[in-house]
mmCIF file of C-alpha atoms in Angstrom:
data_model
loop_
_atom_site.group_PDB
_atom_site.id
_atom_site.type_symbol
_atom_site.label_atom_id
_atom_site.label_comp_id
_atom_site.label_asym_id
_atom_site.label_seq_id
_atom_site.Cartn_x
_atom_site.Cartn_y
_atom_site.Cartn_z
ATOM 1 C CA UNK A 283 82.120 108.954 77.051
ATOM 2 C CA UNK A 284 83.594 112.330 78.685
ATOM 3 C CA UNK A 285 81.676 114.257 76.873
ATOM 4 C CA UNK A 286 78.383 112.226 76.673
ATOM 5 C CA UNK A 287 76.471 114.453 79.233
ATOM 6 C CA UNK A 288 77.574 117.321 76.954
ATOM 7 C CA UNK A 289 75.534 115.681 74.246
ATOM 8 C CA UNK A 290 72.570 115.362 76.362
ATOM 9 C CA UNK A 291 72.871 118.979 77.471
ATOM 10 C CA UNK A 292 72.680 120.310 73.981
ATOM 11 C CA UNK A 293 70.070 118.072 72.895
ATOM 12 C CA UNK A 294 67.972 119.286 75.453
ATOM 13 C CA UNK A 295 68.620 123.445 74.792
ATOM 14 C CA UNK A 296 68.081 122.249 71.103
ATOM 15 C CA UNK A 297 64.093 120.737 71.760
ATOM 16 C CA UNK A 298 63.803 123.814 74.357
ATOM 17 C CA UNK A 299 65.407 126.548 71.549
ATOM 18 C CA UNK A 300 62.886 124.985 68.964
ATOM 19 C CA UNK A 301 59.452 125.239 71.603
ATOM 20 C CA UNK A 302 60.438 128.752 72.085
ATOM 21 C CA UNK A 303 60.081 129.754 68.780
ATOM 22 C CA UNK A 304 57.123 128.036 67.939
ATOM 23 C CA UNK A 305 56.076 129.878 70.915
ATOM 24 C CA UNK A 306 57.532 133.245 69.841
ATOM 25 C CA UNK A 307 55.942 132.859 66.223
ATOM 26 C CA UNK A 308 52.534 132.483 68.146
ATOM 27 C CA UNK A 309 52.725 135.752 69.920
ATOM 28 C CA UNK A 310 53.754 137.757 67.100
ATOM 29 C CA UNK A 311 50.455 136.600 64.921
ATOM 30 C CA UNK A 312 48.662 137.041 67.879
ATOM 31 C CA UNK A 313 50.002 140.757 67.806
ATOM 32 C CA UNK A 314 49.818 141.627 64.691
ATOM 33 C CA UNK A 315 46.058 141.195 65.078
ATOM 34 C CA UNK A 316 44.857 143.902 67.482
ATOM 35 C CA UNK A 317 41.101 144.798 67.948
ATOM 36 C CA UNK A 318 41.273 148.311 66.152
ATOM 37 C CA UNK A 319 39.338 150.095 64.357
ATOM 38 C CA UNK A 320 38.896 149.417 60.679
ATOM 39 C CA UNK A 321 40.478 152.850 59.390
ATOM 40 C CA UNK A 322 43.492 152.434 62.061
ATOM 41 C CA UNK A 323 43.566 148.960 61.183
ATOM 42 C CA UNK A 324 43.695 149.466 57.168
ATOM 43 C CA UNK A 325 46.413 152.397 57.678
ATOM 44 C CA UNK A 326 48.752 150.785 60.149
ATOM 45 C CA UNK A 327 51.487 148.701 59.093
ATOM 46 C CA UNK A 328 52.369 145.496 60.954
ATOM 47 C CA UNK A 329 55.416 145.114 62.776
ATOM 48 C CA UNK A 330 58.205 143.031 60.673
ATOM 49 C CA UNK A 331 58.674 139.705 62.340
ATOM 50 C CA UNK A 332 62.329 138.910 63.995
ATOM 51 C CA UNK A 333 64.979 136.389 62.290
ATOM 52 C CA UNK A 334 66.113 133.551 63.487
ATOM 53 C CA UNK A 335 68.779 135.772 64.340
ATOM 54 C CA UNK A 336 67.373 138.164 66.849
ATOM 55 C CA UNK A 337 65.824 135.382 68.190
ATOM 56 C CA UNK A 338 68.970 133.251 68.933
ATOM 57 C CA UNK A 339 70.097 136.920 70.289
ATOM 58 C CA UNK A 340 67.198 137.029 72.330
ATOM 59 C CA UNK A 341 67.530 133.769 73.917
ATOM 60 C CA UNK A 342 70.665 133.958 74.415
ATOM 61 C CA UNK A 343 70.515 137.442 76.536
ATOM 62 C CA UNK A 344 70.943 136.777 80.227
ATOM 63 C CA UNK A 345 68.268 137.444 82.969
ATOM 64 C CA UNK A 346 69.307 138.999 86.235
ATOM 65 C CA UNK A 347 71.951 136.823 88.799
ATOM 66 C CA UNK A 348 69.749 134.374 90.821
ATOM 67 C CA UNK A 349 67.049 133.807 88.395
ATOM 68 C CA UNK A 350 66.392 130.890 86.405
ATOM 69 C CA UNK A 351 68.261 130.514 83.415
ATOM 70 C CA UNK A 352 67.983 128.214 80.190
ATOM 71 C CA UNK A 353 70.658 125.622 80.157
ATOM 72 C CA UNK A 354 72.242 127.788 76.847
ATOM 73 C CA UNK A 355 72.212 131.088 78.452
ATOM 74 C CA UNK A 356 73.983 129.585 81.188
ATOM 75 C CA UNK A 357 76.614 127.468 78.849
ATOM 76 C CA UNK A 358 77.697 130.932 77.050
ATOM 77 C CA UNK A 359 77.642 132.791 80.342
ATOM 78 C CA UNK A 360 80.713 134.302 81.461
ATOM 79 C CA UNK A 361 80.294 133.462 85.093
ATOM 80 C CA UNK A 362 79.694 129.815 83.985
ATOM 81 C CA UNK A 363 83.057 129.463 81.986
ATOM 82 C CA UNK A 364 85.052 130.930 84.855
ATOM 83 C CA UNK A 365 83.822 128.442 87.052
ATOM 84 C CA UNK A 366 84.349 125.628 84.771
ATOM 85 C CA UNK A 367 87.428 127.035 84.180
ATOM 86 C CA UNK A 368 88.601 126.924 87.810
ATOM 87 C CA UNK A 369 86.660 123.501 88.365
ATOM 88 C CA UNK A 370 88.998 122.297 85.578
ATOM 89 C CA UNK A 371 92.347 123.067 86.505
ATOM 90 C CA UNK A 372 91.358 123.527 90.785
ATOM 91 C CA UNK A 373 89.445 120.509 91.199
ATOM 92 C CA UNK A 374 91.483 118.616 88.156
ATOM 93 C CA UNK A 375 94.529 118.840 90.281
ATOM 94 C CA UNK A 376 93.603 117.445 93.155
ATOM 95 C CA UNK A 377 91.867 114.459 91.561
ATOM 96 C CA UNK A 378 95.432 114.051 90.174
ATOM 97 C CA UNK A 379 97.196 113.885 93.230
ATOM 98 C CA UNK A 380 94.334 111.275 94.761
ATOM 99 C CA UNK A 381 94.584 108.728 91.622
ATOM 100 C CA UNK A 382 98.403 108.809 91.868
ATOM 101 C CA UNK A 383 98.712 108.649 95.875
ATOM 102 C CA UNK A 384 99.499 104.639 95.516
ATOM 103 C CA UNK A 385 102.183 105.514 93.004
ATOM 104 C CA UNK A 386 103.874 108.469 94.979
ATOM 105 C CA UNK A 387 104.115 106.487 98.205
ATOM 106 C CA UNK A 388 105.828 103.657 96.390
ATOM 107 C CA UNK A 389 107.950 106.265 94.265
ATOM 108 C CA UNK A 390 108.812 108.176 97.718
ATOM 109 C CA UNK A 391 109.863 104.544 99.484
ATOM 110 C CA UNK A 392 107.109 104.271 101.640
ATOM 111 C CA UNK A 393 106.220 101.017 102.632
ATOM 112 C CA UNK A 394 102.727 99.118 101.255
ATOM 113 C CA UNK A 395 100.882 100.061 104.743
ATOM 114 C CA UNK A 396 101.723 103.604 105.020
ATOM 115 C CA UNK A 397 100.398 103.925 101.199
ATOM 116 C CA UNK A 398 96.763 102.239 102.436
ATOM 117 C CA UNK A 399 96.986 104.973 104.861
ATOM 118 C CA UNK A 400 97.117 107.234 102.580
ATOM 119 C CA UNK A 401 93.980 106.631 101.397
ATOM 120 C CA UNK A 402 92.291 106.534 104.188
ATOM 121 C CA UNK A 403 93.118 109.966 105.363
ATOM 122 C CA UNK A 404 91.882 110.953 101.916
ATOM 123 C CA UNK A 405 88.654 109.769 102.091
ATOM 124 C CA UNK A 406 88.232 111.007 105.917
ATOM 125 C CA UNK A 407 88.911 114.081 105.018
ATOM 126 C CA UNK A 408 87.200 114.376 102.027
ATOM 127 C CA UNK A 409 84.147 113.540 104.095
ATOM 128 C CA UNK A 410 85.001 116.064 106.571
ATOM 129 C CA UNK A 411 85.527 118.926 103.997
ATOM 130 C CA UNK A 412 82.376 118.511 102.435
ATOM 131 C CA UNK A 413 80.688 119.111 105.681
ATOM 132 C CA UNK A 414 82.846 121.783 107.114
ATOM 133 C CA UNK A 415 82.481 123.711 103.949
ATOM 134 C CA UNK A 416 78.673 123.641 103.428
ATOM 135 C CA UNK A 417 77.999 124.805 107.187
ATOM 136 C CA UNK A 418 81.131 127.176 107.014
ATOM 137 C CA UNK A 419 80.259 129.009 103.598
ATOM 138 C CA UNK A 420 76.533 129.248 105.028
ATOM 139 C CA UNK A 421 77.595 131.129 108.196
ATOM 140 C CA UNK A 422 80.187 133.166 106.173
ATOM 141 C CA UNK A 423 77.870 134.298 103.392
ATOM 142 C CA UNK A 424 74.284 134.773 105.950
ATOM 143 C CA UNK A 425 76.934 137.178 108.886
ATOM 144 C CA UNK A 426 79.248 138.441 106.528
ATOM 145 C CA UNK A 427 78.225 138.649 103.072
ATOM 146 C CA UNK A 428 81.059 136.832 102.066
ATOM 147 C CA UNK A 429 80.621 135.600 98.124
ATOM 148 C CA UNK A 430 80.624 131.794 98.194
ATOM 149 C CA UNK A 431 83.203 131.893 94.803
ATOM 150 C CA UNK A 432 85.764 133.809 97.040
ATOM 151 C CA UNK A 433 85.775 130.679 99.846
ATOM 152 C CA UNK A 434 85.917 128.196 97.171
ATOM 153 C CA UNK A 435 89.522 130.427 95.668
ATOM 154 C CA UNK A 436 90.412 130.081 99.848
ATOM 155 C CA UNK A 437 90.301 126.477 99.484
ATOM 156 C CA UNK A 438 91.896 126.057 95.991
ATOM 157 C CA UNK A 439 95.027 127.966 97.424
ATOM 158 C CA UNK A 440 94.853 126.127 100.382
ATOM 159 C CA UNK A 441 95.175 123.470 97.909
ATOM 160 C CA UNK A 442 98.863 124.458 97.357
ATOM 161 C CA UNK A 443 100.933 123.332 100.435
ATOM 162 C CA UNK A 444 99.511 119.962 99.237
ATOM 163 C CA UNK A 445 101.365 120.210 95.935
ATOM 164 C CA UNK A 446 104.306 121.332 96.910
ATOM 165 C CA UNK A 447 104.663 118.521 99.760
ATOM 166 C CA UNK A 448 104.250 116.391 97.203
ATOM 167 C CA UNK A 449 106.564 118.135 94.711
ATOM 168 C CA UNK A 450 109.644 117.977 97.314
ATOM 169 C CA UNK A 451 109.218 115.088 98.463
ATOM 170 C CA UNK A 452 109.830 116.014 102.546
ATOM 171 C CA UNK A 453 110.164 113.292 104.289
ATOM 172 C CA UNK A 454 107.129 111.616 106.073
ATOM 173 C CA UNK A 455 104.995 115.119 104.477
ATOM 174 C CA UNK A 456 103.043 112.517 102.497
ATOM 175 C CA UNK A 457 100.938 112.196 105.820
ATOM 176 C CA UNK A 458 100.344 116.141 105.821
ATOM 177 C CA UNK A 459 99.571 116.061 102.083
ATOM 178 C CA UNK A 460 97.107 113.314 102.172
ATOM 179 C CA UNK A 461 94.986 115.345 104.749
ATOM 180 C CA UNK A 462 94.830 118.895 103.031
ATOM 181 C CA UNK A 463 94.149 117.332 100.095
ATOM 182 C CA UNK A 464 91.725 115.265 100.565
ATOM 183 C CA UNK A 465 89.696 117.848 102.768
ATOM 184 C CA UNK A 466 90.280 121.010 99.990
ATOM 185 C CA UNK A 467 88.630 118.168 97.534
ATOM 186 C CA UNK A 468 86.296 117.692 99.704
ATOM 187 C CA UNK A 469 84.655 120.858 100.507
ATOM 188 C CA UNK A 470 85.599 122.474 96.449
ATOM 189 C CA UNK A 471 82.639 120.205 95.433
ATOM 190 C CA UNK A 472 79.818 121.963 97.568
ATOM 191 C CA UNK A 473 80.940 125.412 96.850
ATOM 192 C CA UNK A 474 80.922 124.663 93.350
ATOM 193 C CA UNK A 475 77.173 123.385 93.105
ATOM 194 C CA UNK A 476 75.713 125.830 95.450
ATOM 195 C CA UNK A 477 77.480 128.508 93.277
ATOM 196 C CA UNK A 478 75.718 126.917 90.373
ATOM 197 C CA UNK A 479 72.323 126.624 92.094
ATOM 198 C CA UNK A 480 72.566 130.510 93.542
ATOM 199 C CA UNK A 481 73.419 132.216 90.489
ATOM 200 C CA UNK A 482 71.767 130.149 87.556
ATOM 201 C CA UNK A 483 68.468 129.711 89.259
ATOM 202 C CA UNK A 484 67.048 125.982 90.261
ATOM 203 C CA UNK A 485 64.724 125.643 86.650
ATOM 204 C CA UNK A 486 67.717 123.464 85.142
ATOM 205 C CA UNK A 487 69.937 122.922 87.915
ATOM 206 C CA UNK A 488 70.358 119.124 87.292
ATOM 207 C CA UNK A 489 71.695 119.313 83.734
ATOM 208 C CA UNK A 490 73.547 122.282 85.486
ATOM 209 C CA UNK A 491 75.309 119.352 87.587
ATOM 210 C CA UNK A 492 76.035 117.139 85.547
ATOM 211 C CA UNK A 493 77.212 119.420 83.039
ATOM 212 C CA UNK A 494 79.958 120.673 85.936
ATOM 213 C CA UNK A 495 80.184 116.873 86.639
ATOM 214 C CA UNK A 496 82.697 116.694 83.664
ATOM 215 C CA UNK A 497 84.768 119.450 84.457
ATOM 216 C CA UNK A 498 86.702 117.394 87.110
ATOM 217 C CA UNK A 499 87.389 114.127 84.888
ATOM 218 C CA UNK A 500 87.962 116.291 82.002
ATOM 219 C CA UNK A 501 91.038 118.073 84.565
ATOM 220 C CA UNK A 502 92.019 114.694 86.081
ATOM 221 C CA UNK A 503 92.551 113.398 81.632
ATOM 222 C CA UNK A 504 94.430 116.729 81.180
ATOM 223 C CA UNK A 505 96.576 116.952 83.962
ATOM 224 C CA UNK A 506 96.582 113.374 85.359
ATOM 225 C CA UNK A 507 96.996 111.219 82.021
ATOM 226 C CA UNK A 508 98.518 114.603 79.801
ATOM 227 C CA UNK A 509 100.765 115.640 82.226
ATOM 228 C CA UNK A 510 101.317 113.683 85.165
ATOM 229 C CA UNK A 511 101.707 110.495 83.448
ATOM 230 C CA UNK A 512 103.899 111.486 80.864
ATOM 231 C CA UNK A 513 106.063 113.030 82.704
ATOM 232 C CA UNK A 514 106.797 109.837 85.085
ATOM 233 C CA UNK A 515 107.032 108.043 82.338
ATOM 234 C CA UNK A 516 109.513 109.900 81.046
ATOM 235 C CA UNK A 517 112.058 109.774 83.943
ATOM 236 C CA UNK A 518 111.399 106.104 84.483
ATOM 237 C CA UNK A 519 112.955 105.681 81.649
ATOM 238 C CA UNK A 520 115.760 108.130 82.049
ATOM 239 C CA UNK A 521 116.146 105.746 84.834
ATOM 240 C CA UNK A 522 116.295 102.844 82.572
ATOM 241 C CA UNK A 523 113.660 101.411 85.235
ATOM 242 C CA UNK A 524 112.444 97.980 84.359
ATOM 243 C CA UNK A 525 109.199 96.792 83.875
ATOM 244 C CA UNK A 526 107.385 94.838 86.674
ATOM 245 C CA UNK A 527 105.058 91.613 85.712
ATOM 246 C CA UNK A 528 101.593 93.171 85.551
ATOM 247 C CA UNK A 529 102.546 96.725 85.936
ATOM 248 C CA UNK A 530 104.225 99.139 84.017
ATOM 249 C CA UNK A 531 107.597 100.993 84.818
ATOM 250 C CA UNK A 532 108.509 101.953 88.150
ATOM 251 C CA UNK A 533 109.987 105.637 88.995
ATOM 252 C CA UNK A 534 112.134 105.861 91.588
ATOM 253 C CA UNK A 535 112.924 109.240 93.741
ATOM 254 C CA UNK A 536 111.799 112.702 94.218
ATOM 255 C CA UNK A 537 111.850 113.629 90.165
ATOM 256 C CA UNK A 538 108.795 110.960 89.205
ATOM 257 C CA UNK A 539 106.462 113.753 90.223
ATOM 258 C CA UNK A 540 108.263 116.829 90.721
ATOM 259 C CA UNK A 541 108.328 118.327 87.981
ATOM 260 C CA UNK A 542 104.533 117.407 87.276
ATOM 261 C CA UNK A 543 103.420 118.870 90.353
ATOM 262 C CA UNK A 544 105.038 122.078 89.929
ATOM 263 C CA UNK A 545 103.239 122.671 87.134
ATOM 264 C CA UNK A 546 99.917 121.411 88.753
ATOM 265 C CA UNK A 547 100.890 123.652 91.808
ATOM 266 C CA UNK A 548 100.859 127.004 88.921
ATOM 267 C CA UNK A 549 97.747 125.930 87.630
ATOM 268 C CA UNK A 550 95.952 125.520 90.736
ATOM 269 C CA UNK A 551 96.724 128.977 91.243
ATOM 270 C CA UNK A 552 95.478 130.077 88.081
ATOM 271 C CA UNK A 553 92.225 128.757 88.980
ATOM 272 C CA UNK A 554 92.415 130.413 92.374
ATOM 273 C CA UNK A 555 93.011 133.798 90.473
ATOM 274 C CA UNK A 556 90.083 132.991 87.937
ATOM 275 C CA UNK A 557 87.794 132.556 91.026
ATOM 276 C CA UNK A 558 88.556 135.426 92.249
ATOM 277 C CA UNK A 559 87.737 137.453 89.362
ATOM 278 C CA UNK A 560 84.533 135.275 89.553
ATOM 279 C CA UNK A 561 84.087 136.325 93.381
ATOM 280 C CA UNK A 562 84.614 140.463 91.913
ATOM 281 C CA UNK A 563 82.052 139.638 89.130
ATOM 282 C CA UNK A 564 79.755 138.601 91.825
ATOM 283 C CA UNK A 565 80.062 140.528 94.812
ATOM 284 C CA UNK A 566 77.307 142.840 94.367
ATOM 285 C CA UNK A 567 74.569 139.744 94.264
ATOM 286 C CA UNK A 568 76.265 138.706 97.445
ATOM 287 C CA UNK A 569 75.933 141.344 99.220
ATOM 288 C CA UNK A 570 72.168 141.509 98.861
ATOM 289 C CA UNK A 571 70.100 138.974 99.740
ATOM 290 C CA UNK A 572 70.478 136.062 97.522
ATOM 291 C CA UNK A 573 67.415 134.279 99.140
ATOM 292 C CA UNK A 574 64.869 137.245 98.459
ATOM 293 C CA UNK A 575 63.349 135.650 95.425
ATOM 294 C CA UNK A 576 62.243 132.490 97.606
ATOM 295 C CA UNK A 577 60.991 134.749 100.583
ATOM 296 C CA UNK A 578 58.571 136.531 98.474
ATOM 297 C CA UNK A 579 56.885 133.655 97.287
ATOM 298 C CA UNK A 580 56.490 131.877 99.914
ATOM 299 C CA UNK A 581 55.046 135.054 101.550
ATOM 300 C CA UNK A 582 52.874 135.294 98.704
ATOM 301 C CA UNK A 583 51.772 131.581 99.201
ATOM 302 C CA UNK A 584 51.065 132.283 102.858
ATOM 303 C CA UNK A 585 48.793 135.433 101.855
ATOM 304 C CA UNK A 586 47.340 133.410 99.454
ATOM 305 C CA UNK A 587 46.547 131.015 101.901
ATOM 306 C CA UNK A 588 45.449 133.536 104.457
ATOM 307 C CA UNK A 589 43.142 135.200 102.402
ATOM 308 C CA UNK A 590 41.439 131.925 101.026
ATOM 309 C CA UNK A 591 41.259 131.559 104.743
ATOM 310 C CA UNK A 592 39.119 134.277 105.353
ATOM 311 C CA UNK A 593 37.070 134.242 102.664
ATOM 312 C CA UNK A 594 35.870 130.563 103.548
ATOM 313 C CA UNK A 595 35.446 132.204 107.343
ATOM 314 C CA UNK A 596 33.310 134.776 106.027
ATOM 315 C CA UNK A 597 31.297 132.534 103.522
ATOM 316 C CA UNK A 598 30.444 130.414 106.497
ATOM 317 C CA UNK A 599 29.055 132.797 108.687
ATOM 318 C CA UNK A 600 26.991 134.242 105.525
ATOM 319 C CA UNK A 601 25.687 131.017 105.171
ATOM 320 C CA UNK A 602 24.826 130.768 109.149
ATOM 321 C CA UNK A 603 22.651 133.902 108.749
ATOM 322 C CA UNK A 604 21.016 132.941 106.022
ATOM 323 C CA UNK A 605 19.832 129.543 108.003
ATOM 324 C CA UNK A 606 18.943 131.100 111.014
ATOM 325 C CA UNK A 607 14.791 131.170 111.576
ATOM 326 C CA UNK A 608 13.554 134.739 111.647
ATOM 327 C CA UNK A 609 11.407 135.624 115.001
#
């Protein structure tokens, strides 16, 4: 089921692979039939139609940042695996931390109330994120040119205090920890599908989405079920911890989830660093104007209109002389 919308996605570049060649196969007949001359047209050879090959090649070869690409060319594009990549393990750790909250509260000895709390500061500030970062990123990116990938590594590192509060176990830092994460959670998601939108073009953003869509529960299985719940399962029973009616084992103490959020804590910055190189691979389409290719058609559009405009204007007032008695 994880990987259903993957299915979709190629099942869609495979109809949209087999169009283009039909289409491709059309335009080479069609040029291999010029109007020439008979003599130029008896002497000349044809050109030698591409493989399958060079057209997979073909399809496959990028057009320039910001314009619209096919839903394969963006799949094998660099820029698209390190953000999937850092969606993954960034994104994947913080889901992590907000499935287990209940579990950590009751692991840490806080009480049933405090743990409901929890969760409410999570999903304030998950609300609160997602707001602060779209206006934020907009102002930083339209005054300062600042690439949108290198805000969304900002927030992933900001990401880390959370970890670690929840690594050590401080007492009463599961407050703290509940707020930065759920705002860094929060405000990852928008930078991640404008990203998408600004660099792969709008054509095919919605498989675009939902193809992203499973990088986070694909994280959360790695690091949540892989990890996470392994290793708490593991020093329950180190703890010889029994098993409650309805529920599983119950850890007790710091150790349930230190060890697992240590290594969620280096992974998190891994996909800080891989955004990064994502914000260097991108830095020269920031710096321009990303919002060019929408300004020059809709200018085009208004000219468009404008000179329709005038040439109704001017085929009224031909029409006016024209019906105007002579003297």
């Amino acid at each position: 089921m994880l990987l259903l919308p993957l299915g979709i996605v190629l099942r869609e570049e495979a109809t949209l692979f087999k169009s283009n060649i039909t289409n491709t196969s059309a335009e080479e007949q069609a040029a291999t039939t010029p109007a020439l001359p008979a003599v130029a047209a008896a002497t000349k050879r044809p050109p030698a139609p591409a493989t399958g090959c060079q057209r997979l090649l073909l399809s496959l070869r990028p057009p320039p940042r910001g314009e619209d690409y096919t839903i394969l060319q963006a799949l094998v594009s660099v820029d698209m695996l390190l953000l999937f990549t850092a969606t993954v393990f960034g994104v994947g750790g913080t889901l992590t931390a907000i499935d287990n909250m209940g579990q950590i509260g009751e692991s840490l000895g806080y009480p049933q109330r405090s743990v409901a709390t929890f969760v409410s500061l999570i999903s304030i500030w998950n609300y609160l994120g997602r707001v602060a970062a779209g206006f934020a990123s907009e102002a930083l990116l339209s005054r300062r040119r600042i690439p949108r990938p290198l805000i969304l590594a900002g927030v992933l590192l900001l990401t880390v205090p959370g970890h670690l509060l929840i690594a050590f176990g401080v007492p009463g830092s599961l407050y703290v920890a509940s707020v930065v994460i759920g705002f860094c959670f929060g405000a990852a998601q928008p930078l991640i599908l404008a990203t998408v939108s600004e660099l792969f073009g709008l054509r095919y953003y919605s498989t675009m989405y939902n193809f992203c869509g499973t990088a986070s529960p694909l994280g959360s299985y790695v690091l949540n079920v892989r990890v996470a719940g392994r290793m708490y399962d593991r020093e329950a029973a180190r703890q010889n911890a029994p098993a409650a009616a309805g529920k599983g084992v119950t850890c007790i103490g710091v150790r349930c989830y230190k060890e697992s959020f240590l290594v969620i804590t280096a992974v998190t910055v891994a996909a800080a660093v891989v955004t990064l190189a994502l914000a260097w691979r991108t830095r020269e389409f920031y710096a321009g104007d990303i919002y060019a290719k929408f300004k020059t058609e809709t200018a085009c559009s208004c000219s468009s209109g404008d000179d329709g405009g005038n040439a109704a204007i001017a085929g009224e007032d031909k029409v006016r002389v024209q019906v105007e008695p002579k003297e």
